[in-house]
Amino acid sequence: MELLTLCIKTTYFQLENDFYQQDFGMAMGSSLSPIMRNILNKHTYVDDVFSIWPHGHNNLTVFLNFLNNIEPTIKFTLKLEESNKLPFLDVIFSKILEINSNVQTNVYRKKTNTNRYLNFNSNHHLSIKKGVIKSFYDRAKLVSSNVNFSIKKKIILKIL
């Protein structure tokens, strides 16, 4: 039991040449952290949530403030659409105003994306290399609206 307590309460970490102690929660990067989270929270962990709010921007701000005042260690953030587009995880949602405000989806890549993937000339097994190509294709087909899929195929070929 002493060893478990030591593992849970030791929250020191190093960034460059400086050492820090984490104030709240378990140590960052500890392999014990997700196990303890699962034991304590079971299936209540929520990370990213996508929602369409039909009650106006002012009410949304009030609701967000309410949520952020429930528990001081948990803070919610909000991302609003810009230019009729909203990225969420690896999908970007685009509102098409000319077509009754329909929504199209496409694969979203952050500005920091380098397009660096497994080099086909590497010594990895051929099945791994084919898996990279297949996952690119499947992801584009699954996430992209029909209109955008043909464009994504060209981008995939360019990346590869």
Coordinates of C-alpha atoms in Angstrom, one line a residue:
M1 CA 0.0 0.0 0.0
E2 CA 2.9 2.3 0.7
L3 CA 4.3 1.8 -2.8
L4 CA 0.9 2.6 -4.3
T5 CA 0.7 5.8 -2.2
L6 CA 4.2 6.8 -3.3
C7 CA 3.3 6.2 -7.0
I8 CA 0.1 8.3 -6.7
K9 CA 1.5 11.2 -4.7
T10 CA 4.9 11.6 -6.5
T11 CA 4.0 14.2 -9.1
Y12 CA 7.4 15.7 -9.9
F13 CA 8.4 16.3 -13.5
Q14 CA 11.2 18.0 -15.3
L15 CA 11.0 20.5 -18.1
E16 CA 14.3 21.3 -19.7
N17 CA 16.6 21.8 -16.6
D18 CA 13.9 22.8 -14.2
F19 CA 11.9 20.5 -11.8
Y20 CA 8.3 21.1 -11.0
Q21 CA 5.7 19.5 -8.8
Q22 CA 2.1 19.1 -10.1
D23 CA -0.5 20.6 -7.7
F24 CA -3.5 18.6 -8.6
G25 CA -4.2 15.1 -9.9
M26 CA -1.8 12.3 -10.7
A27 CA 1.6 12.7 -12.4
M28 CA 1.6 13.6 -16.1
G29 CA 2.7 10.7 -18.2
S30 CA 2.4 8.2 -15.5
S31 CA 1.2 4.8 -16.7
L32 CA -0.8 4.6 -13.5
S33 CA -2.9 7.7 -14.2
P34 CA -5.3 6.2 -16.8
I35 CA -5.8 3.1 -14.7
M36 CA -6.7 5.1 -11.6
R37 CA -9.0 7.3 -13.7
N38 CA -10.8 4.3 -15.0
I39 CA -11.2 2.8 -11.5
L40 CA -12.5 6.1 -10.0
N41 CA -14.6 7.4 -12.9
K42 CA -15.5 4.2 -14.7
H43 CA -17.1 5.4 -17.9
T44 CA -17.7 9.0 -17.0
Y45 CA -14.7 10.6 -18.7
V46 CA -15.5 13.1 -21.4
D47 CA -12.9 14.8 -23.5
D48 CA -14.2 16.5 -26.7
V49 CA -17.9 17.3 -27.2
F50 CA -19.5 18.6 -30.4
S51 CA -22.8 20.4 -30.0
I52 CA -25.1 22.6 -32.0
W53 CA -26.6 25.3 -29.6
P54 CA -30.0 26.6 -30.8
H55 CA -30.5 29.1 -27.9
G56 CA -28.4 32.1 -29.0
H57 CA -24.9 33.2 -28.3
N58 CA -25.7 35.1 -25.0
N59 CA -27.3 32.0 -23.5
L60 CA -24.4 29.9 -24.6
T61 CA -22.0 32.2 -22.8
V62 CA -24.2 32.0 -19.6
F63 CA -24.3 28.2 -19.8
L64 CA -20.5 28.0 -20.3
N65 CA -19.9 30.2 -17.3
F66 CA -22.3 28.0 -15.3
L67 CA -20.4 24.9 -16.2
N68 CA -17.0 26.5 -15.4
N69 CA -18.2 27.4 -11.9
I70 CA -19.2 23.9 -10.9
E71 CA -15.8 22.5 -10.3
P72 CA -12.7 24.8 -10.0
T73 CA -10.3 22.2 -11.5
I74 CA -12.4 21.5 -14.6
K75 CA -12.7 24.2 -17.2
F76 CA -14.6 24.1 -20.5
T77 CA -13.5 25.9 -23.6
L78 CA -15.6 26.9 -26.6
K79 CA -14.8 27.0 -30.3
L80 CA -17.2 29.0 -32.5
E81 CA -17.4 28.7 -36.2
E82 CA -15.4 31.2 -38.3
S83 CA -16.3 31.9 -41.9
N84 CA -19.0 29.3 -41.7
K85 CA -16.4 26.6 -40.8
L86 CA -15.8 24.7 -37.5
P87 CA -12.9 22.2 -37.0
F88 CA -13.6 19.4 -34.5
L89 CA -11.0 16.7 -34.0
D90 CA -9.9 15.7 -37.5
V91 CA -13.1 16.8 -39.2
I92 CA -14.0 20.3 -40.5
F93 CA -17.6 21.2 -40.8
S94 CA -18.6 23.8 -43.5
K95 CA -21.9 25.4 -43.7
I96 CA -23.0 25.9 -47.3
L97 CA -25.3 28.9 -47.2
E98 CA -26.4 28.6 -50.8
I99 CA -27.9 25.2 -50.2
N100 CA -30.3 25.8 -47.3
S101 CA -27.4 25.9 -44.8
N102 CA -26.5 22.3 -45.5
V103 CA -23.3 21.1 -43.8
Q104 CA -20.4 19.5 -45.7
T105 CA -17.6 17.6 -43.9
N106 CA -14.0 17.2 -44.8
V107 CA -10.8 15.9 -43.3
Y108 CA -9.2 18.7 -41.1
R109 CA -5.5 19.0 -40.8
K110 CA -4.0 21.5 -38.4
K111 CA -1.7 24.2 -39.8
T112 CA 1.2 22.4 -38.0
N113 CA 0.6 19.2 -40.0
T114 CA 3.8 18.4 -41.8
N115 CA 2.5 15.6 -44.1
R116 CA 5.3 13.4 -42.8
Y117 CA 4.3 9.8 -42.8
L118 CA 5.9 6.4 -43.2
N119 CA 8.5 6.5 -46.0
F120 CA 7.5 3.7 -48.5
N121 CA 11.3 3.0 -49.0
S122 CA 11.7 2.2 -45.3
N123 CA 12.3 -1.3 -44.0
H124 CA 8.8 -1.7 -42.6
H125 CA 6.8 -4.7 -43.7
L126 CA 4.8 -4.1 -46.9
S127 CA 1.5 -4.7 -45.0
I128 CA 2.3 -1.8 -42.7
K129 CA 3.0 0.5 -45.7
K130 CA -0.2 -0.6 -47.4
G131 CA -2.0 0.0 -44.1
V132 CA -0.9 3.6 -44.1
I133 CA -2.3 4.2 -47.6
K134 CA -5.5 2.3 -46.8
S135 CA -6.1 4.3 -43.6
F136 CA -5.6 7.6 -45.5
Y137 CA -8.1 6.5 -48.1
D138 CA -10.7 5.1 -45.6
R139 CA -10.5 8.2 -43.4
A140 CA -11.0 10.5 -46.4
K141 CA -14.0 8.4 -47.6
L142 CA -15.5 8.2 -44.1
V143 CA -15.1 11.8 -43.1
S144 CA -15.5 13.7 -46.4
S145 CA -18.8 14.7 -48.0
N146 CA -19.2 13.2 -51.5
V147 CA -18.3 16.6 -53.0
N148 CA -14.9 16.7 -51.2
F149 CA -13.9 13.1 -51.6
S150 CA -12.5 13.4 -55.1
I151 CA -10.4 16.3 -54.0
K152 CA -9.1 14.4 -51.0
K153 CA -8.1 11.5 -53.3
K154 CA -5.8 13.8 -55.2
I155 CA -4.3 15.2 -52.0
I156 CA -3.7 11.7 -50.7
L157 CA -1.8 10.8 -53.9
K158 CA 0.2 14.0 -53.7
I159 CA 1.2 13.2 -50.0
L160 CA 2.2 9.7 -50.9

